[in-house]
mmCIF file of C-alpha atoms in Angstrom:
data_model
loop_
_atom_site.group_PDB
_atom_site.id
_atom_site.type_symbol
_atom_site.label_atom_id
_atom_site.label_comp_id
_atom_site.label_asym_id
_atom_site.label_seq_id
_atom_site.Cartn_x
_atom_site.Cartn_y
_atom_site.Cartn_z
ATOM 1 C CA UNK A 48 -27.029 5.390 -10.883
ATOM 2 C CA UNK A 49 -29.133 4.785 -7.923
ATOM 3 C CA UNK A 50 -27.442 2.903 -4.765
ATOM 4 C CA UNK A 51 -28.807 -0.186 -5.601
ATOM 5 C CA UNK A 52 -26.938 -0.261 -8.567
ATOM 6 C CA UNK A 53 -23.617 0.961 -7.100
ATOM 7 C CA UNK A 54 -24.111 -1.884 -4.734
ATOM 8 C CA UNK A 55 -24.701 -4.106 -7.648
ATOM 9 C CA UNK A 56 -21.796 -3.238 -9.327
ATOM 10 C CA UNK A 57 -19.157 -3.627 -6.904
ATOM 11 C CA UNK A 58 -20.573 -6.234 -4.436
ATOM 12 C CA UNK A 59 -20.872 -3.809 -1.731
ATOM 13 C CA UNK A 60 -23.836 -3.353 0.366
ATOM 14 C CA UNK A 61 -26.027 -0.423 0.185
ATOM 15 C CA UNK A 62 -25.519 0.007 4.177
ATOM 16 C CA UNK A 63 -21.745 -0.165 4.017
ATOM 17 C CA UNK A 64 -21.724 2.529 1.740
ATOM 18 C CA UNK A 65 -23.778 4.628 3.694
ATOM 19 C CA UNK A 66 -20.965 4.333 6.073
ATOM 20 C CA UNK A 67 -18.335 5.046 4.203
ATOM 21 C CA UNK A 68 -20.062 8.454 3.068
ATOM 22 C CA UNK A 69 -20.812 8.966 6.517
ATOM 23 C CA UNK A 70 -17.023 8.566 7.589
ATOM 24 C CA UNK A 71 -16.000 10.964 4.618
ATOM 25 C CA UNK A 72 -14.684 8.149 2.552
ATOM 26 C CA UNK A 73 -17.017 8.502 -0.059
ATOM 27 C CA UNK A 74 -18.640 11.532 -1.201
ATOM 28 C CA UNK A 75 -21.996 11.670 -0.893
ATOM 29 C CA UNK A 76 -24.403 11.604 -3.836
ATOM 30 C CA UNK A 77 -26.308 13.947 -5.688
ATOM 31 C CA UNK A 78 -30.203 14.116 -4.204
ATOM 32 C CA UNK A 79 -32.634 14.129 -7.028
ATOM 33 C CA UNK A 80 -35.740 14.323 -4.695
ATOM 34 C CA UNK A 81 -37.280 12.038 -1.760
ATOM 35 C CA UNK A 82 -34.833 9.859 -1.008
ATOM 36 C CA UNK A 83 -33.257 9.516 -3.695
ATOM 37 C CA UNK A 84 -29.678 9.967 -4.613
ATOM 38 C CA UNK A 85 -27.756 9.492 -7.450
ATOM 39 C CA UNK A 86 -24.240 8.276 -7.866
ATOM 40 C CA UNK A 87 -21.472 8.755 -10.764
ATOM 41 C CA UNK A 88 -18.712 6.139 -12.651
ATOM 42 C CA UNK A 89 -16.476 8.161 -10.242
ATOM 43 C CA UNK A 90 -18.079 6.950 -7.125
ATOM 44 C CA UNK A 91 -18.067 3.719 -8.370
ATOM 45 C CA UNK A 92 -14.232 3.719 -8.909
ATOM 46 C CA UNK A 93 -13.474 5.461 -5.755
ATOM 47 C CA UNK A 94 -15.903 2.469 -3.967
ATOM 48 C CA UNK A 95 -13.588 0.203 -5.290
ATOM 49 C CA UNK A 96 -10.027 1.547 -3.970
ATOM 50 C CA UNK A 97 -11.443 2.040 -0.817
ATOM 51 C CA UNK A 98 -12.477 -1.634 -0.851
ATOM 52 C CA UNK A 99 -8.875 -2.786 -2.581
ATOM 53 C CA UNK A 100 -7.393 -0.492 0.753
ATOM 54 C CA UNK A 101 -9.767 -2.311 3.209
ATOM 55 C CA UNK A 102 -9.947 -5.882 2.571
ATOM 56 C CA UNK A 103 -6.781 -6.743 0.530
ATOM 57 C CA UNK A 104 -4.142 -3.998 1.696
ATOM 58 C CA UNK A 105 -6.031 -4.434 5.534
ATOM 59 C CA UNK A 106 -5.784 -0.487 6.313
ATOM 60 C CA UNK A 107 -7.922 0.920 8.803
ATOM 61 C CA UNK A 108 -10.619 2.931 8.346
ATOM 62 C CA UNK A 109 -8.051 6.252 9.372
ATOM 63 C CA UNK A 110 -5.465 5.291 7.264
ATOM 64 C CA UNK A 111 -7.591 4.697 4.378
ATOM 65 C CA UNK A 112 -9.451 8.821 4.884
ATOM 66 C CA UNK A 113 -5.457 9.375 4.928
ATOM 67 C CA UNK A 114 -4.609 8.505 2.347
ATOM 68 C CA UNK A 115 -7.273 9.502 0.264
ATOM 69 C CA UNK A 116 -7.146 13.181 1.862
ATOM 70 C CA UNK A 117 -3.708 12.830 0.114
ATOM 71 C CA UNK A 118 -5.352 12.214 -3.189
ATOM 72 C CA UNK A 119 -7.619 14.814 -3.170
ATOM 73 C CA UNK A 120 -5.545 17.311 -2.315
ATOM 74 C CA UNK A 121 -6.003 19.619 -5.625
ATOM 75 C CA UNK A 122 -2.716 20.343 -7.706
ATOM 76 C CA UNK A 123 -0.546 17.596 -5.109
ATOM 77 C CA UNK A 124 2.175 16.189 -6.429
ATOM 78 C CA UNK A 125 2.242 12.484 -7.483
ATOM 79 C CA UNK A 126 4.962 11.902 -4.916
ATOM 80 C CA UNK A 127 2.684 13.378 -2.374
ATOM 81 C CA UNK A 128 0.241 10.785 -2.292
ATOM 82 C CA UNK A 129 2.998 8.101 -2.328
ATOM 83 C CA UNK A 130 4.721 8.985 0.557
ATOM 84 C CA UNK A 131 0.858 8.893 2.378
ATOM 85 C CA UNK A 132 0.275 5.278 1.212
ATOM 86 C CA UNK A 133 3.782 4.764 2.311
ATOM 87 C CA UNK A 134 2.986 5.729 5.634
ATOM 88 C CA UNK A 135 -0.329 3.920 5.978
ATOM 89 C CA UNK A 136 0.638 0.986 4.788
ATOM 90 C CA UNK A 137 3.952 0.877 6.930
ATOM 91 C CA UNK A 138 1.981 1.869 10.028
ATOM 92 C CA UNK A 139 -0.593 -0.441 9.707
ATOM 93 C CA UNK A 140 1.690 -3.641 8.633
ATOM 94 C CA UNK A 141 4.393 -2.978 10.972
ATOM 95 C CA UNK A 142 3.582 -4.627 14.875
ATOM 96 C CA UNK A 143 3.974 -2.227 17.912
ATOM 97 C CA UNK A 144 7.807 -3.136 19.063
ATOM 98 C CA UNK A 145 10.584 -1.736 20.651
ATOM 99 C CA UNK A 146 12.368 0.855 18.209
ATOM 100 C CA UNK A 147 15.450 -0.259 16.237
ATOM 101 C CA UNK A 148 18.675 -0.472 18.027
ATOM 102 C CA UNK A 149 21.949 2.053 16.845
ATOM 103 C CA UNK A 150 24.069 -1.070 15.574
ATOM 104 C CA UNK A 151 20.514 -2.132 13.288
ATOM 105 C CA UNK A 152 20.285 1.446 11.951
ATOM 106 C CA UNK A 153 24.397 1.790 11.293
ATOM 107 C CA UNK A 154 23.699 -1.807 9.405
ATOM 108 C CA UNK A 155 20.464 -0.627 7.171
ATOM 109 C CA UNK A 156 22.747 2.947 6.491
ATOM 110 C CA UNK A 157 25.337 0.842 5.070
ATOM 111 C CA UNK A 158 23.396 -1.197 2.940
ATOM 112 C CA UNK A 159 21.381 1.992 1.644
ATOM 113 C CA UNK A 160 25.148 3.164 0.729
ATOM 114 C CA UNK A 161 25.836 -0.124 -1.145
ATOM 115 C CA UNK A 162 22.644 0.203 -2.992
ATOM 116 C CA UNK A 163 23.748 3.667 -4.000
ATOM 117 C CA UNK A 164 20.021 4.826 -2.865
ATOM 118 C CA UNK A 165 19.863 8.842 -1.928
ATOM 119 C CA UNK A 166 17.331 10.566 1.029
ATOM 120 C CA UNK A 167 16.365 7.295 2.674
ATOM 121 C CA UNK A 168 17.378 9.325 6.522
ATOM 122 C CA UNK A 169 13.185 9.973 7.080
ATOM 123 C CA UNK A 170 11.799 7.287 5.255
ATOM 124 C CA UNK A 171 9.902 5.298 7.245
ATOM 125 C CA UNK A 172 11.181 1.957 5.668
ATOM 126 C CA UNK A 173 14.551 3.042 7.384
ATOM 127 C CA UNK A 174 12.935 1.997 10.709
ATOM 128 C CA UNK A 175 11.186 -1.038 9.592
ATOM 129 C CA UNK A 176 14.286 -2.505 8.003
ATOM 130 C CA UNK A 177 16.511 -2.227 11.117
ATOM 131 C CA UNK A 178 13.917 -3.735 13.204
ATOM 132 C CA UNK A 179 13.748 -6.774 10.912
ATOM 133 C CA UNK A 180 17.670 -7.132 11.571
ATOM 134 C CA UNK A 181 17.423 -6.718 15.041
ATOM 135 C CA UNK A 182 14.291 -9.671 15.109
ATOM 136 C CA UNK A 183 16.644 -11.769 13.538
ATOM 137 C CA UNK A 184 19.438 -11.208 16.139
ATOM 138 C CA UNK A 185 17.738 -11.506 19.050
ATOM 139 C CA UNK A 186 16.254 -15.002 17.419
ATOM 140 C CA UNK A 187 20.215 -16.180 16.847
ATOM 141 C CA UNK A 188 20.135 -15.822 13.172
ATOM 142 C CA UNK A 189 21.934 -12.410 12.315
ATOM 143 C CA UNK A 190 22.114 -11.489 8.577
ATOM 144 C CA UNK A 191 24.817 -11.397 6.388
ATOM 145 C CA UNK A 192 25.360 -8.149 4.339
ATOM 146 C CA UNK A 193 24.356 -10.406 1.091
ATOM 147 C CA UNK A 194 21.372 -11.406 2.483
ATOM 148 C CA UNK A 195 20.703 -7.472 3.050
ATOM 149 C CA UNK A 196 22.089 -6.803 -0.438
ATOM 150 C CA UNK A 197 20.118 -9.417 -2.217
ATOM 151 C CA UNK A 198 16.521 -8.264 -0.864
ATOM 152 C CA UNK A 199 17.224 -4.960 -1.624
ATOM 153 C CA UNK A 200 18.050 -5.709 -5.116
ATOM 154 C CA UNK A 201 14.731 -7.604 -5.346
ATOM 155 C CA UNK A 202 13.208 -4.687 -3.983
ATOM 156 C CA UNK A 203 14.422 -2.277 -6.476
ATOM 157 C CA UNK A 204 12.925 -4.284 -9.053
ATOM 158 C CA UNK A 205 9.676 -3.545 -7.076
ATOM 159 C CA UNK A 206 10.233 -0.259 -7.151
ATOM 160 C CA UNK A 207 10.953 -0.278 -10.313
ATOM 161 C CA UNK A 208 8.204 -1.926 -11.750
ATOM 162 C CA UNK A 209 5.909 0.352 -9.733
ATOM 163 C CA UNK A 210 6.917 3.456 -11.342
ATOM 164 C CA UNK A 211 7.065 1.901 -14.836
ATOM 165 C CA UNK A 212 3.300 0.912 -14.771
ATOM 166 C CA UNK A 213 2.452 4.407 -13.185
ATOM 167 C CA UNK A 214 4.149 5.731 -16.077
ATOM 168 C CA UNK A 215 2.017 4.361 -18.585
ATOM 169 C CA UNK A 216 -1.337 6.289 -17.607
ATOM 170 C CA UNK A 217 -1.744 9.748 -19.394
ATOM 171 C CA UNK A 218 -4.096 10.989 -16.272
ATOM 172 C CA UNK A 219 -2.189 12.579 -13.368
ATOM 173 C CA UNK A 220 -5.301 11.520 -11.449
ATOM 174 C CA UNK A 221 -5.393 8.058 -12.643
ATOM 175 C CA UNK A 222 -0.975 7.628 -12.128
ATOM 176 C CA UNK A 223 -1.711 9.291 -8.281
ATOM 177 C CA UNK A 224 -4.561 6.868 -7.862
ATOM 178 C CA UNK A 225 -2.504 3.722 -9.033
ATOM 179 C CA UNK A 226 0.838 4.880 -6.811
ATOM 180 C CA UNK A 227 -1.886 4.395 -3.954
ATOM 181 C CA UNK A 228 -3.220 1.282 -5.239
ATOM 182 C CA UNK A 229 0.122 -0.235 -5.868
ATOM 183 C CA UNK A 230 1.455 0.208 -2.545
ATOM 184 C CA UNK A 231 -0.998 -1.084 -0.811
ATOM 185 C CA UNK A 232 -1.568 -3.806 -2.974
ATOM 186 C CA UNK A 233 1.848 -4.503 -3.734
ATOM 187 C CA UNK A 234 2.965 -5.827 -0.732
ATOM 188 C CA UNK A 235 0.333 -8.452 -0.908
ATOM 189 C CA UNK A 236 1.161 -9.007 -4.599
ATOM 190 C CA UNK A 237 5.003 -9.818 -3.386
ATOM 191 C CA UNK A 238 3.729 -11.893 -0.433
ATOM 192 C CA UNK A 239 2.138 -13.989 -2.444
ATOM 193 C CA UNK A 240 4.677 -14.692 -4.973
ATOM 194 C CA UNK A 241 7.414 -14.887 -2.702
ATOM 195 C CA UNK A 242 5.536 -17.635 -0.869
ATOM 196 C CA UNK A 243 5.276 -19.917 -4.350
ATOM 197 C CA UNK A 244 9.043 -19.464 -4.911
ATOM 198 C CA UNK A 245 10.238 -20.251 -1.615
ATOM 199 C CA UNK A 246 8.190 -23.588 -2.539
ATOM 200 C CA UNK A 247 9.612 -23.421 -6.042
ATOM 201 C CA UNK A 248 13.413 -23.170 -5.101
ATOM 202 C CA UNK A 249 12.817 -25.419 -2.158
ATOM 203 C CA UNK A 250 12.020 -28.302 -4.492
ATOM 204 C CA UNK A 251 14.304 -27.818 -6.595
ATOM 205 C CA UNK A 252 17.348 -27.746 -4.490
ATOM 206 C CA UNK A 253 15.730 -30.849 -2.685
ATOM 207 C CA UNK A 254 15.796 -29.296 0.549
ATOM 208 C CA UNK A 255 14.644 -31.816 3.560
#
């Protein structure tokens, strides 16, 4: 297809796309002569996780070529390209403040213990979790460990989920390219829903 039709097909102008070929998001089409090049199904579906990565999962234009550096990395493991999205979408989420105190790391270590959860020590949720807890001290509402316990539960079911839809794609490509997708996109996807049940259990426990 021609770029007019790749811009067509996924609402994206012809200009933007230039761009991202020019920042080595995209790779560049195929010239047939003149000036014109062609483009595959392939650069249509890549078009449309960077654009998932961009606009819903708000990654910046670095942590997007990260992450898909990570996916086209020939032979990488499946895990591989998780622990980039990880990264990118922790970095990018996660506000510039001080680093977690001891007491908030001892407290996220303990409830990684409870959980029975194995080689959390470098993950960089580790850090985000114990900066939470301390934001909640310093605002005069420390957590309780079932607080801790309960969200973690909730986020094994995540996790959980995750995996099982990966699971059900035949294409290593295609499982490494939805691992990406649902990280980034998951965090909106439990945003979202966690706002409607707050709502949900609010009116039905009558809550002023």
């Amino acid at each position: 297809m021609l770029i007019t039709e790749l811009s067509e097909r996924t609402g994206t102008p012809a200009a933007t796309i230039k761009y991202y070929v020019r920042e080595n998001l995209l790779p560049a089409g195929d010239r047939v002569g003149g000036n014109r090049t062609e483009y595959t199904d392939e650069h249509e579906r890549r078009l449309r996780l960077i654009r998932a990565m961009l606009e819903v999962g708000k990654l910046s234009i670095a942590a997007v070529r990260t992450v898909l550096d990570a996916l086209d990395e020939p032979d990488a493991p499946v895990v591989h390209a998780f622990d980039a999205a990880q990264q990118a979408v922790s970095r990018s989420a996660v506000p510039d403040v001080a680093p977690p105190t001891a007491p908030a790391l001892d407290r996220v270590d303990a409830l990684i213990a409870r959980a029975g959860w194995h080689d959390c020590d470098d993950n960089i949720g580790r850090g985000i979790a114990a900066q939470v807890i301390d934001a909640f001290d310093n605002a005069g509402f420390p957590l309780p460990d079932a607080y801790l316990d309960s969200y973690a539960a909730a986020a094994r079911l995540q996790a959980e989920a995750d995996l099982d839809t990966v699971g059900t794609l035949p294409d290593p490509a295609r499982m490494t390219e939805l691992v990406v997708v649902g990280t980034v996109l998951g965090d909106s996807l439990a945003l979202g829903l966690r706002r409607m049940a707050q709502a949900v259990v609010t009116n039905e426990r009558r809550m002023p």
